[in-house]
Coordinates of C-alpha atoms in Angstrom, one line a residue:
X418 CA 0.0 0.3 -0.1
X419 CA 1.0 3.9 -0.6
X420 CA 0.7 6.4 1.8
X421 CA 2.7 7.2 5.0
X422 CA 2.0 4.1 8.0
X423 CA -0.8 6.0 10.7
X424 CA -0.4 4.7 13.5
X425 CA -3.3 5.9 16.0
X426 CA -3.6 4.9 19.8
X427 CA -6.6 6.1 21.5
X428 CA -8.9 3.5 21.2
X429 CA -12.3 5.3 20.9
X430 CA -14.9 7.6 19.3
X431 CA -12.6 9.9 18.1
X432 CA -9.5 7.2 17.2
X433 CA -12.2 4.8 14.9
X434 CA -13.3 8.2 13.1
X435 CA -9.9 9.3 12.5
X436 CA -9.3 5.8 10.9
X437 CA -12.1 5.8 8.6
X438 CA -12.0 8.9 7.5
X439 CA -8.2 8.2 6.6
X440 CA -10.0 5.6 4.2
X441 CA -13.1 7.4 3.1
X442 CA -10.6 10.1 1.6
X443 CA -8.9 7.7 -0.5
X444 CA -5.9 7.4 1.8
X445 CA -4.3 3.6 0.8
X446 CA -1.4 3.6 3.9
X447 CA -1.5 1.4 6.9
X448 CA -3.4 2.4 9.6
X449 CA -2.9 0.7 13.4
X450 CA -5.7 1.7 16.0
X451 CA -4.5 0.9 18.6
X452 CA -6.7 1.1 22.5
X453 CA -5.1 0.2 26.0
X454 CA -8.7 -1.5 26.4
X455 CA -10.1 -4.7 25.9
X456 CA -13.5 -4.4 24.8
X457 CA -13.6 -3.0 20.6
X458 CA -13.6 0.6 20.2
X459 CA -17.5 1.8 21.1
X460 CA -19.7 4.4 21.8
X461 CA -19.1 6.2 25.9
X462 CA -22.1 8.0 26.5
X463 CA -25.1 5.3 26.2
X464 CA -22.1 3.9 29.9
X465 CA -23.9 5.5 32.4
X466 CA -27.6 5.4 30.4
X467 CA -29.0 2.7 28.9
X468 CA -26.0 -0.2 29.1
X469 CA -25.9 1.2 32.6
X470 CA -29.2 0.0 33.1
X471 CA -28.6 -3.6 30.5
X472 CA -30.9 -2.1 28.2
X473 CA -28.0 -1.7 25.5
X474 CA -25.6 -4.5 25.1
X475 CA -22.3 -4.8 23.6
X476 CA -23.0 -5.3 20.0
X477 CA -26.0 -2.1 20.6
X478 CA -22.9 0.4 21.1
X479 CA -20.0 -1.6 19.6
X480 CA -18.5 1.5 17.1
X481 CA -17.7 -1.0 14.2
X482 CA -18.0 -4.8 13.3
X483 CA -14.7 -6.6 12.6
X484 CA -15.2 -7.0 9.3
X485 CA -15.6 -3.6 8.7
X486 CA -11.6 -3.5 10.3
X487 CA -11.5 -6.1 8.0
X488 CA -13.1 -4.1 5.0
X489 CA -11.0 -0.6 5.9
X490 CA -7.3 -2.5 6.7
X491 CA -7.2 -1.3 9.9
X492 CA -5.2 -3.6 11.7
X493 CA -6.9 -3.3 15.4
X494 CA -5.1 -4.1 18.4
X495 CA -6.8 -4.6 22.5
X496 CA -5.4 -4.4 25.5
X497 CA -2.3 -1.8 25.2
X498 CA -2.0 1.2 26.7
X499 CA 0.7 3.9 25.1
X500 CA 3.9 5.0 27.3
X501 CA 5.9 6.8 25.8
X502 CA 6.4 9.0 22.4
X503 CA 10.5 10.0 20.5
X504 CA 9.4 12.3 17.9
X505 CA 13.1 12.1 16.5
X506 CA 12.7 8.9 15.9
X507 CA 9.0 8.0 15.1
X508 CA 8.1 5.1 17.7
X509 CA 5.7 4.9 20.3
X510 CA 6.0 3.3 23.3
X511 CA 3.9 1.1 25.0
X512 CA 2.9 0.4 28.7
X513 CA 4.2 -3.6 27.7
X514 CA 7.4 -2.4 26.7
X515 CA 7.3 -2.2 22.9
X516 CA 7.2 0.4 20.8
X517 CA 6.0 0.8 17.5
X518 CA 7.5 2.9 14.4
X519 CA 5.1 5.4 12.8
X520 CA 5.2 8.2 10.1
X521 CA 2.2 9.9 11.2
X522 CA 1.3 9.4 14.9
X523 CA -2.6 10.6 16.2
X524 CA -2.9 10.6 19.5
X525 CA -6.8 10.0 21.0
X526 CA -6.7 8.9 24.6
X527 CA -9.3 11.2 25.3
X528 CA -9.4 11.7 29.0
X529 CA -10.1 10.1 32.3
X530 CA -12.0 10.7 35.2
X531 CA -10.9 13.4 37.6
X532 CA -9.8 11.0 41.1
X533 CA -11.0 12.8 44.4
X534 CA -7.8 13.0 47.1
X535 CA -9.9 12.6 49.8
X536 CA -12.3 9.2 49.2
X537 CA -9.6 6.3 49.4
X538 CA -9.7 3.9 47.1
X539 CA -12.6 1.0 48.5
X540 CA -14.4 -1.1 46.5
X541 CA -17.6 1.1 46.7
X542 CA -15.9 3.5 45.2
X543 CA -16.5 3.9 41.1
X544 CA -15.6 6.0 38.8
X545 CA -16.5 5.9 35.2
X546 CA -15.2 5.0 31.8
X547 CA -15.3 2.0 30.0
X548 CA -17.3 -0.3 29.2
X549 CA -15.2 -2.3 32.4
X550 CA -16.1 0.5 34.6
X551 CA -19.6 0.6 33.8
X552 CA -21.0 -2.7 33.5
X553 CA -19.0 -3.4 37.2
X554 CA -21.1 -0.4 38.1
X555 CA -24.2 -2.0 37.2
X556 CA -23.9 -5.1 39.3
X557 CA -23.0 -3.3 42.0
X558 CA -26.7 -0.8 41.5
X559 CA -29.8 -3.2 43.6
X560 CA -32.7 -2.7 44.5
X561 CA -32.7 -0.9 48.1
X562 CA -28.6 0.1 47.5
X563 CA -27.5 3.3 49.2
X564 CA -26.1 5.3 46.3
X565 CA -24.4 8.1 46.6
X566 CA -23.0 10.5 43.6
X567 CA -20.5 13.2 44.4
X568 CA -20.9 15.6 41.0
X569 CA -23.7 16.9 39.2
X570 CA -22.5 17.4 35.8
X571 CA -24.1 15.8 33.1
X572 CA -22.8 12.4 33.7
X573 CA -23.5 12.2 37.2
X574 CA -27.1 13.3 36.7
X575 CA -27.5 10.1 34.2
X576 CA -25.8 7.4 36.7
X577 CA -28.2 9.2 39.8
X578 CA -31.5 9.0 37.8
X579 CA -29.8 5.4 36.2
X580 CA -29.5 4.4 39.9
X581 CA -33.6 5.1 40.0
X582 CA -34.8 3.6 37.7
X583 CA -33.0 0.5 39.5
X584 CA -34.6 0.9 42.5
X585 CA -32.0 2.4 45.0
X586 CA -31.8 5.1 47.4
X587 CA -30.0 7.7 45.5
X588 CA -28.3 11.5 47.2
X589 CA -25.8 14.2 45.1
X590 CA -23.5 15.4 46.8
X591 CA -23.0 19.0 44.4
X592 CA -19.8 21.9 45.2
X593 CA -22.0 24.6 43.1
X594 CA -25.5 25.8 44.7
X595 CA -27.7 24.2 41.9
X596 CA -26.8 20.9 39.6
X597 CA -25.1 21.9 36.9
X598 CA -25.8 25.8 36.9
X599 CA -22.0 26.6 35.3
X600 CA -23.0 25.6 32.3
X601 CA -27.1 26.7 32.4
X602 CA -27.5 29.6 34.5
X603 CA -28.8 30.0 38.3
X604 CA -32.6 29.4 37.7
X605 CA -32.8 26.9 34.5
X606 CA -30.6 24.2 37.2
X607 CA -32.7 25.5 40.3
X608 CA -35.5 23.7 37.8
X609 CA -33.4 20.9 36.8
X610 CA -32.5 19.5 40.5
X611 CA -36.7 20.7 42.1
X612 CA -37.6 17.4 38.8
X613 CA -35.0 15.0 39.6
X614 CA -36.3 15.8 43.7
X615 CA -39.7 15.0 42.9
X616 CA -38.2 11.5 41.2
X617 CA -37.1 10.5 44.8
X618 CA -33.1 12.2 44.6
X619 CA -31.6 14.0 47.6
X620 CA -29.6 17.0 46.6
X621 CA -26.7 18.2 49.2
X622 CA -25.3 21.5 47.1
X623 CA -23.0 23.7 47.9
X624 CA -21.3 21.5 49.5
X625 CA -18.3 19.1 49.4
X626 CA -16.8 15.6 50.6
X627 CA -14.4 16.5 52.9
X628 CA -13.0 12.9 54.1
X629 CA -14.6 9.3 53.8
X630 CA -13.9 6.5 55.7
X631 CA -14.7 2.4 54.8
X632 CA -16.4 0.9 57.6
X633 CA -17.9 -2.6 57.2
X634 CA -21.2 -2.3 55.5
X635 CA -21.0 1.4 54.9
X636 CA -18.5 3.7 52.7
X637 CA -19.4 6.9 55.4
X638 CA -18.3 10.3 53.8
X639 CA -18.2 13.0 55.6
X640 CA -20.1 16.3 54.1
X641 CA -18.2 20.0 54.4
X642 CA -21.6 21.1 55.4
X643 CA -21.8 19.0 58.3
X644 CA -23.9 16.2 57.3
X645 CA -22.8 12.6 56.9
X646 CA -23.0 10.2 54.3
X647 CA -23.6 6.2 54.2
X648 CA -23.2 4.6 51.0
X649 CA -23.4 1.3 49.9
X650 CA -22.2 2.3 47.1
X651 CA -20.3 6.1 46.2
X652 CA -19.1 6.8 42.7
X653 CA -18.1 9.7 42.3
X654 CA -18.7 13.1 38.7
X655 CA -16.9 15.3 39.0
X656 CA -15.0 16.4 36.4
X657 CA -12.1 14.6 33.5
X658 CA -8.0 15.0 33.2
X659 CA -6.6 14.7 30.7
X660 CA -3.0 12.1 30.5
X661 CA -0.3 14.6 29.2
X662 CA 2.6 14.0 30.7
X663 CA 4.6 11.4 28.5
X664 CA 3.8 13.7 26.1
X665 CA 5.2 17.0 27.7
X666 CA 8.2 14.0 28.0
X667 CA 8.7 13.8 24.7
X668 CA 8.9 17.4 24.4
X669 CA 5.1 17.5 22.7
X670 CA 4.0 21.4 23.8
X671 CA 0.9 20.5 27.1
X672 CA -1.9 22.8 28.3
X673 CA -4.8 22.0 29.7
X674 CA -4.6 19.1 27.3
X675 CA -2.4 18.2 24.4
X676 CA -1.9 21.1 22.3
X677 CA -3.1 21.5 18.4
X678 CA -4.5 24.4 16.2
X679 CA -7.0 24.4 14.2
X680 CA -6.1 21.0 12.0
X681 CA -4.8 18.6 14.8
X682 CA -1.1 19.4 14.1
X683 CA 1.5 19.1 18.1
X684 CA 4.4 20.8 18.5
X685 CA 6.1 17.9 16.8
X686 CA 6.2 16.9 13.2
X687 CA 4.1 14.5 11.5
X688 CA 2.1 14.1 15.4
X689 CA -1.2 15.3 15.6
X690 CA -4.3 15.1 18.1
X691 CA -7.8 14.1 17.9
X692 CA -11.0 14.4 20.5
X693 CA -11.2 15.2 24.6
X694 CA -7.0 14.8 24.8
X695 CA -7.1 17.6 23.1
X696 CA -6.7 21.6 23.5
X697 CA -6.4 24.2 19.9
X698 CA -4.4 27.0 21.0
X699 CA -5.0 29.9 18.5
X700 CA -5.6 33.3 18.6
X701 CA -3.6 33.8 22.0
X702 CA -7.1 31.0 23.4
X703 CA -7.4 27.9 24.4
X704 CA -9.8 26.0 23.6
X705 CA -10.4 22.0 24.9
X706 CA -12.3 19.8 23.4
X707 CA -15.6 17.6 24.8
X708 CA -18.6 16.3 24.2
X709 CA -19.0 13.5 22.0
X710 CA -19.5 16.1 18.2
X711 CA -16.3 18.1 19.2
X712 CA -14.0 14.4 19.3
X713 CA -15.8 13.8 16.4
X714 CA -15.3 17.0 14.4
X715 CA -11.2 17.1 15.2
X716 CA -11.9 13.7 13.7
X717 CA -12.4 14.6 10.6
X718 CA -10.2 17.7 10.3
X719 CA -6.8 15.5 12.0
X720 CA -7.3 13.3 8.9
X721 CA -8.1 15.6 5.7
X722 CA -4.7 17.0 6.8
X723 CA -2.9 14.0 7.0
X724 CA -4.7 13.2 4.0
X725 CA -3.1 16.9 2.4
X726 CA -6.7 18.3 1.8
X727 CA -8.3 21.5 3.9
X728 CA -10.0 20.2 6.8
X729 CA -14.0 20.4 6.8
X730 CA -15.0 23.9 8.5
X731 CA -17.3 22.6 10.5
X732 CA -17.8 25.5 13.1
X733 CA -17.6 24.5 17.0
X734 CA -21.1 25.7 18.8
X735 CA -20.4 23.7 22.3
X736 CA -23.5 21.5 21.1
X737 CA -24.0 18.8 23.6
X738 CA -26.8 15.9 25.1
X739 CA -27.9 14.6 28.3
X740 CA -30.7 11.7 28.9
X741 CA -31.9 11.0 32.6
X742 CA -33.9 9.0 32.9
X743 CA -37.6 10.0 30.5
X744 CA -35.6 13.7 30.4
X745 CA -33.7 15.0 27.0
X746 CA -31.6 18.2 27.5
X747 CA -30.1 19.6 25.0
X748 CA -27.3 22.4 25.0
X749 CA -25.7 25.1 22.9
X750 CA -23.5 27.5 23.1
X751 CA -22.1 29.7 26.2
X752 CA -23.7 32.0 29.1
X753 CA -21.7 33.9 29.5
X754 CA -21.7 36.2 33.8
X755 CA -23.3 39.1 32.1
X756 CA -26.6 36.8 29.9
X757 CA -29.8 36.7 30.6
X758 CA -32.3 34.2 30.4
X759 CA -35.8 33.8 28.2
X760 CA -37.6 30.9 28.4
X761 CA -38.9 31.5 24.7
X762 CA -40.7 27.7 24.5
X763 CA -43.6 26.0 27.0
X764 CA -42.6 26.5 30.6
X765 CA -40.4 25.5 33.5
X766 CA -44.2 24.2 34.5
X767 CA -44.2 21.9 32.0
X768 CA -41.5 20.4 32.0
X769 CA -41.4 20.5 27.7
X770 CA -39.6 23.8 26.8
X771 CA -36.3 26.1 25.3
X772 CA -34.3 28.8 27.1
X773 CA -32.5 31.7 25.6
X774 CA -28.9 33.3 27.5
X775 CA -29.4 36.8 25.8
X776 CA -26.2 38.3 26.4
X777 CA -26.6 42.8 25.6
X778 CA -28.8 42.2 22.6
X779 CA -26.4 39.2 21.3
X780 CA -28.0 35.1 21.2
X781 CA -25.4 33.2 23.5
X782 CA -26.3 30.2 24.3
X783 CA -29.7 27.7 24.0
X784 CA -30.5 24.8 26.2
X785 CA -33.2 23.0 26.0
X786 CA -35.4 20.4 28.0
X787 CA -37.6 17.6 25.2
X788 CA -38.3 20.3 23.5
X789 CA -36.0 19.0 20.1
X790 CA -37.3 20.6 16.9
X791 CA -37.9 23.6 19.0
X792 CA -34.2 23.2 20.2
X793 CA -32.6 23.0 16.6
X794 CA -33.6 26.4 15.6
X795 CA -32.0 27.4 18.0
X796 CA -29.2 26.1 17.2
X797 CA -29.8 27.3 14.4
X798 CA -30.3 30.9 15.4
X799 CA -27.2 30.9 16.8
X800 CA -24.7 29.7 14.9
X801 CA -26.6 32.6 12.9
X802 CA -25.0 35.1 14.3
X803 CA -21.6 32.9 14.7
X804 CA -21.7 33.4 18.6
X805 CA -17.1 33.4 19.8
X806 CA -16.7 29.6 21.5
X807 CA -17.7 28.3 24.8
X808 CA -14.8 26.5 27.4
X809 CA -11.9 29.7 26.3
X810 CA -9.9 30.0 28.9
X811 CA -6.8 31.5 29.3

């Protein structure tokens, strides 16, 4: 085969989409997709929802079948974690002591759940990133179990909702005044808390876990506000971290992630980044990549750059969705501190509404609950205004 041999480390959505898009754009060189997991590449969003509940199986979340890897000529290597890279020698080292040469390297290793320092390792404590994590957690979510979820972001609330559907008693601990408040604003966040409270979730907001201890029959959490929570199962959803130490050791520029330009190029020749591991630097700004759509879009840009065609202008609007029991939430854009929220469709009382966030005379964000068509109209309106990207960090 002609063309450079591309090694992709990371078997998630971004890694696989890079490989598929390379072939779709006519790349004829070798492609090796190397994953640290033993499960074939799969879709991660169901891990906190349908897969966790057992209504979707391994085949349902798999991103491609073995026949597609064979048809596209993609070498799939499982159970091998990247541990180092030598840009001069063009080799990538693995945790098992082996190494592989490359002509182009794509780093698509994603992000990992943030560990809480006050929460020691325990069989009762769960972090959710992989299918294996989800299977382990599912076994623990038995009817009547006391479940403490730390963090009321979309992952935490999805897990909490799934636990309630399994008949668990669920307590949610959130550092902010309301769940998801930094993202959607105070009033929608207060509605969201009320919606979940009506369905049996108990909230402790505006507080954190001070310390924890495993005792016979329970994991005990002492919260900063003086509350004591005893749980059979603890699930932590307190944000993510990007494992960049091995990349920085190789001389690659890192910041909030692996620093890449708009096309996915890193500071080293022939090394690219795709998906959640990346933070894009342009115009003096840092934009960490996050969420499903952005990861897939970044893979498309990297594949185009490697093939040598102009990267697609896909835009970035901060879109994400979250399914929590029978609640579908959708969000796009950003909520600046000076923005005001206005309900433009439905109402909080109905549980079906669309909120527009206005800063001055400009639409900056759209949030919807159980209103997908109306949300799409808002998203199109937002796109027409071309607002500044969210998630900007200095």
